[in-house]
Amino acid sequence: MKYIMYHGTSVDNAKSIIMNGFRQSSDGMLGPGIYLSRNGYKAGCFPTDISEDQRVVLKVEADVGKVKRITYLGGLQKTWHAHGYDTAWIPQNCNLTKREEDCVWDPKRIRVIEIEKAPQSHFHELKTLLDTYQR
């Protein structure tokens, strides 16, 4: 199943993602993978180590494949992929987070389709890159 989701990142990382595709993070709440959300506001809160006005939100299409629902710490929280799942999903208002979150294992399952938000000084450059690399 495919969903429209969002990924928050920096300008430099957005350029790299557009040109070279996503790369797995080494770890996180759900282990390695690419972190996305169906909630654009949540995606816009990341990365937390740069100012809000320097963040980029990429709108993506994600083929989530087989999904493991995670609602508590432990269990398959970080080992879901070893058990045959393509994506781990934390539902909205779960005891782990207020806004839903997804972690997709395989970067090839995700395609950037739009620049949802970017600093005005970089928006045109990112849009041009996306138009160039999506052909």
PDB file of C-alpha atoms in Angstrom:
ATOM      1  CA  MET A   1       0.000   0.000   0.000  1.00  0.00           C
ATOM      2  CA  LYS A   2       1.230   3.485  -0.840  1.00  0.00           C
ATOM      3  CA  TYR A   3       0.771   6.564   1.322  1.00  0.00           C
ATOM      4  CA  ILE A   4       1.586  10.233   1.004  1.00  0.00           C
ATOM      5  CA  MET A   5       3.936  11.064   3.871  1.00  0.00           C
ATOM      6  CA  TYR A   6       6.411  13.730   4.926  1.00  0.00           C
ATOM      7  CA  HIS A   7      10.077  13.778   5.892  1.00  0.00           C
ATOM      8  CA  GLY A   8      11.737  16.622   7.795  1.00  0.00           C
ATOM      9  CA  THR A   9      15.377  17.376   7.043  1.00  0.00           C
ATOM     10  CA  SER A  10      17.945  20.120   6.432  1.00  0.00           C
ATOM     11  CA  VAL A  11      18.565  21.937   3.138  1.00  0.00           C
ATOM     12  CA  ASP A  12      21.808  20.033   2.455  1.00  0.00           C
ATOM     13  CA  ASN A  13      20.254  16.669   3.270  1.00  0.00           C
ATOM     14  CA  ALA A  14      17.225  17.500   1.105  1.00  0.00           C
ATOM     15  CA  LYS A  15      19.559  18.127  -1.849  1.00  0.00           C
ATOM     16  CA  SER A  16      21.298  14.799  -1.249  1.00  0.00           C
ATOM     17  CA  ILE A  17      17.988  12.934  -0.924  1.00  0.00           C
ATOM     18  CA  ILE A  18      16.672  14.436  -4.155  1.00  0.00           C
ATOM     19  CA  MET A  19      19.863  13.630  -6.085  1.00  0.00           C
ATOM     20  CA  ASN A  20      20.833  10.282  -4.524  1.00  0.00           C
ATOM     21  CA  GLY A  21      17.771   8.945  -2.740  1.00  0.00           C
ATOM     22  CA  PHE A  22      17.165   8.298   0.935  1.00  0.00           C
ATOM     23  CA  ARG A  23      19.659   6.561   3.235  1.00  0.00           C
ATOM     24  CA  GLN A  24      18.751   4.690   6.383  1.00  0.00           C
ATOM     25  CA  SER A  25      19.385   6.372   9.685  1.00  0.00           C
ATOM     26  CA  SER A  26      21.602   4.252  11.906  1.00  0.00           C
ATOM     27  CA  ASP A  27      19.105   4.219  14.784  1.00  0.00           C
ATOM     28  CA  GLY A  28      16.061   5.892  16.285  1.00  0.00           C
ATOM     29  CA  MET A  29      12.972   5.020  18.308  1.00  0.00           C
ATOM     30  CA  LEU A  30      12.183   2.259  15.805  1.00  0.00           C
ATOM     31  CA  GLY A  31      15.767   1.332  14.911  1.00  0.00           C
ATOM     32  CA  PRO A  32      17.427   1.893  11.527  1.00  0.00           C
ATOM     33  CA  GLY A  33      15.347   3.148   8.605  1.00  0.00           C
ATOM     34  CA  ILE A  34      13.863   6.248   7.060  1.00  0.00           C
ATOM     35  CA  TYR A  35      11.554   8.158   9.400  1.00  0.00           C
ATOM     36  CA  LEU A  36       8.360   9.571   7.929  1.00  0.00           C
ATOM     37  CA  SER A  37       4.992  10.790   9.132  1.00  0.00           C
ATOM     38  CA  ARG A  38       1.597  11.257   7.544  1.00  0.00           C
ATOM     39  CA  ASN A  39       1.506  14.390   9.681  1.00  0.00           C
ATOM     40  CA  GLY A  40       3.322  17.216   7.876  1.00  0.00           C
ATOM     41  CA  TYR A  41       3.437  19.298  11.051  1.00  0.00           C
ATOM     42  CA  LYS A  42       5.356  16.565  12.873  1.00  0.00           C
ATOM     43  CA  ALA A  43       7.826  16.236   9.988  1.00  0.00           C
ATOM     44  CA  GLY A  44       8.361  20.006  10.135  1.00  0.00           C
ATOM     45  CA  CYS A  45       9.649  19.653  13.710  1.00  0.00           C
ATOM     46  CA  PHE A  46      12.746  17.796  12.481  1.00  0.00           C
ATOM     47  CA  PRO A  47      15.668  17.855  12.552  1.00  0.00           C
ATOM     48  CA  THR A  48      15.633  19.261  16.057  1.00  0.00           C
ATOM     49  CA  ASP A  49      19.242  20.479  15.956  1.00  0.00           C
ATOM     50  CA  ILE A  50      18.613  23.275  13.414  1.00  0.00           C
ATOM     51  CA  SER A  51      16.351  26.308  13.590  1.00  0.00           C
ATOM     52  CA  GLU A  52      12.803  25.944  12.340  1.00  0.00           C
ATOM     53  CA  ASP A  53      13.370  28.444   9.513  1.00  0.00           C
ATOM     54  CA  GLN A  54      16.143  26.212   8.075  1.00  0.00           C
ATOM     55  CA  ARG A  55      14.095  23.015   7.967  1.00  0.00           C
ATOM     56  CA  VAL A  56      12.803  21.368   4.801  1.00  0.00           C
ATOM     57  CA  VAL A  57       9.755  19.126   4.585  1.00  0.00           C
ATOM     58  CA  LEU A  58       9.703  16.707   1.669  1.00  0.00           C
ATOM     59  CA  LYS A  59       6.383  15.265   0.531  1.00  0.00           C
ATOM     60  CA  VAL A  60       6.920  11.643  -0.440  1.00  0.00           C
ATOM     61  CA  GLU A  61       5.092   8.618  -1.730  1.00  0.00           C
ATOM     62  CA  ALA A  62       5.937   5.599   0.408  1.00  0.00           C
ATOM     63  CA  ASP A  63       5.157   1.988  -0.419  1.00  0.00           C
ATOM     64  CA  VAL A  64       4.940   0.710   3.159  1.00  0.00           C
ATOM     65  CA  GLY A  65       4.637  -3.000   2.358  1.00  0.00           C
ATOM     66  CA  LYS A  66       4.067  -5.213   5.402  1.00  0.00           C
ATOM     67  CA  VAL A  67       3.574  -2.978   8.464  1.00  0.00           C
ATOM     68  CA  LYS A  68       4.232  -3.739  12.138  1.00  0.00           C
ATOM     69  CA  ARG A  69       2.173  -1.636  14.576  1.00  0.00           C
ATOM     70  CA  ILE A  70       4.279  -0.592  17.583  1.00  0.00           C
ATOM     71  CA  THR A  71       2.459   0.661  20.694  1.00  0.00           C
ATOM     72  CA  TYR A  72       4.922   0.060  23.532  1.00  0.00           C
ATOM     73  CA  LEU A  73       8.646   0.030  24.228  1.00  0.00           C
ATOM     74  CA  GLY A  74      10.347  -3.320  23.774  1.00  0.00           C
ATOM     75  CA  GLY A  75       9.029  -6.289  21.825  1.00  0.00           C
ATOM     76  CA  LEU A  76       9.690  -5.781  18.119  1.00  0.00           C
ATOM     77  CA  GLN A  77      10.260  -2.039  18.575  1.00  0.00           C
ATOM     78  CA  LYS A  78      13.705  -2.138  16.933  1.00  0.00           C
ATOM     79  CA  THR A  79      13.763  -5.652  15.436  1.00  0.00           C
ATOM     80  CA  TRP A  80      10.621  -5.566  13.289  1.00  0.00           C
ATOM     81  CA  HIS A  81      12.520  -5.870  10.004  1.00  0.00           C
ATOM     82  CA  ALA A  82      14.221  -9.100  11.105  1.00  0.00           C
ATOM     83  CA  HIS A  83      10.691 -10.513  11.531  1.00  0.00           C
ATOM     84  CA  GLY A  84       9.646  -9.831   7.940  1.00  0.00           C
ATOM     85  CA  TYR A  85       8.175  -6.333   8.186  1.00  0.00           C
ATOM     86  CA  ASP A  86       8.919  -3.498   5.729  1.00  0.00           C
ATOM     87  CA  THR A  87       7.704  -0.642   7.934  1.00  0.00           C
ATOM     88  CA  ALA A  88       7.157   0.005  11.627  1.00  0.00           C
ATOM     89  CA  TRP A  89       4.271   2.309  12.537  1.00  0.00           C
ATOM     90  CA  ILE A  90       3.476   4.109  15.777  1.00  0.00           C
ATOM     91  CA  PRO A  91      -0.169   5.268  15.729  1.00  0.00           C
ATOM     92  CA  GLN A  92      -1.263   8.764  16.710  1.00  0.00           C
ATOM     93  CA  ASN A  93      -1.925   9.332  20.423  1.00  0.00           C
ATOM     94  CA  CYS A  94      -0.112   6.146  21.361  1.00  0.00           C
ATOM     95  CA  ASN A  95       1.752   6.192  24.678  1.00  0.00           C
ATOM     96  CA  LEU A  96       4.995   6.594  22.667  1.00  0.00           C
ATOM     97  CA  THR A  97       4.100   9.759  20.723  1.00  0.00           C
ATOM     98  CA  LYS A  98       1.231  12.194  20.152  1.00  0.00           C
ATOM     99  CA  ARG A  99       1.601  12.172  16.351  1.00  0.00           C
ATOM    100  CA  GLU A 100       1.973   9.063  14.239  1.00  0.00           C
ATOM    101  CA  GLU A 101       5.385   8.013  12.991  1.00  0.00           C
ATOM    102  CA  ASP A 102       6.613   5.492  10.452  1.00  0.00           C
ATOM    103  CA  CYS A 103      10.007   3.925   9.847  1.00  0.00           C
ATOM    104  CA  VAL A 104      10.504   2.414   6.393  1.00  0.00           C
ATOM    105  CA  TRP A 105      13.400  -0.051   6.104  1.00  0.00           C
ATOM    106  CA  ASP A 106      14.171   0.114   2.364  1.00  0.00           C
ATOM    107  CA  PRO A 107      14.943   3.548   0.894  1.00  0.00           C
ATOM    108  CA  LYS A 108      13.800   2.309  -2.538  1.00  0.00           C
ATOM    109  CA  ARG A 109      10.231   2.232  -1.221  1.00  0.00           C
ATOM    110  CA  ILE A 110      10.185   6.056  -0.958  1.00  0.00           C
ATOM    111  CA  ARG A 111       9.958   8.649  -3.723  1.00  0.00           C
ATOM    112  CA  VAL A 112      10.086  12.420  -3.236  1.00  0.00           C
ATOM    113  CA  ILE A 113       7.151  14.009  -5.042  1.00  0.00           C
ATOM    114  CA  GLU A 114       7.181  17.609  -3.831  1.00  0.00           C
ATOM    115  CA  ILE A 115       8.947  20.223  -1.733  1.00  0.00           C
ATOM    116  CA  GLU A 116       6.312  20.863   0.934  1.00  0.00           C
ATOM    117  CA  LYS A 117       8.260  23.473   2.908  1.00  0.00           C
ATOM    118  CA  ALA A 118      11.695  25.042   2.588  1.00  0.00           C
ATOM    119  CA  PRO A 119      13.460  28.282   3.441  1.00  0.00           C
ATOM    120  CA  GLN A 120      12.450  30.812   0.803  1.00  0.00           C
ATOM    121  CA  SER A 121      16.110  31.308  -0.147  1.00  0.00           C
ATOM    122  CA  HIS A 122      16.374  27.597  -1.128  1.00  0.00           C
ATOM    123  CA  PHE A 123      12.879  26.688  -2.315  1.00  0.00           C
ATOM    124  CA  HIS A 124      13.469  27.358  -6.025  1.00  0.00           C
ATOM    125  CA  GLU A 125      16.804  25.522  -6.022  1.00  0.00           C
ATOM    126  CA  LEU A 126      15.247  22.442  -4.378  1.00  0.00           C
ATOM    127  CA  LYS A 127      12.255  22.505  -6.735  1.00  0.00           C
ATOM    128  CA  THR A 128      14.578  22.716  -9.749  1.00  0.00           C
ATOM    129  CA  LEU A 129      16.639  19.786  -8.439  1.00  0.00           C
ATOM    130  CA  LEU A 130      13.503  17.754  -7.911  1.00  0.00           C
ATOM    131  CA  ASP A 131      12.249  18.536 -11.418  1.00  0.00           C
ATOM    132  CA  THR A 132      15.644  17.535 -12.842  1.00  0.00           C
ATOM    133  CA  TYR A 133      16.128  14.290 -10.910  1.00  0.00           C
ATOM    134  CA  GLN A 134      12.537  13.030 -11.152  1.00  0.00           C
ATOM    135  CA  ARG A 135      12.760  12.587 -14.942  1.00  0.00           C
TER     136      ARG A 135
END
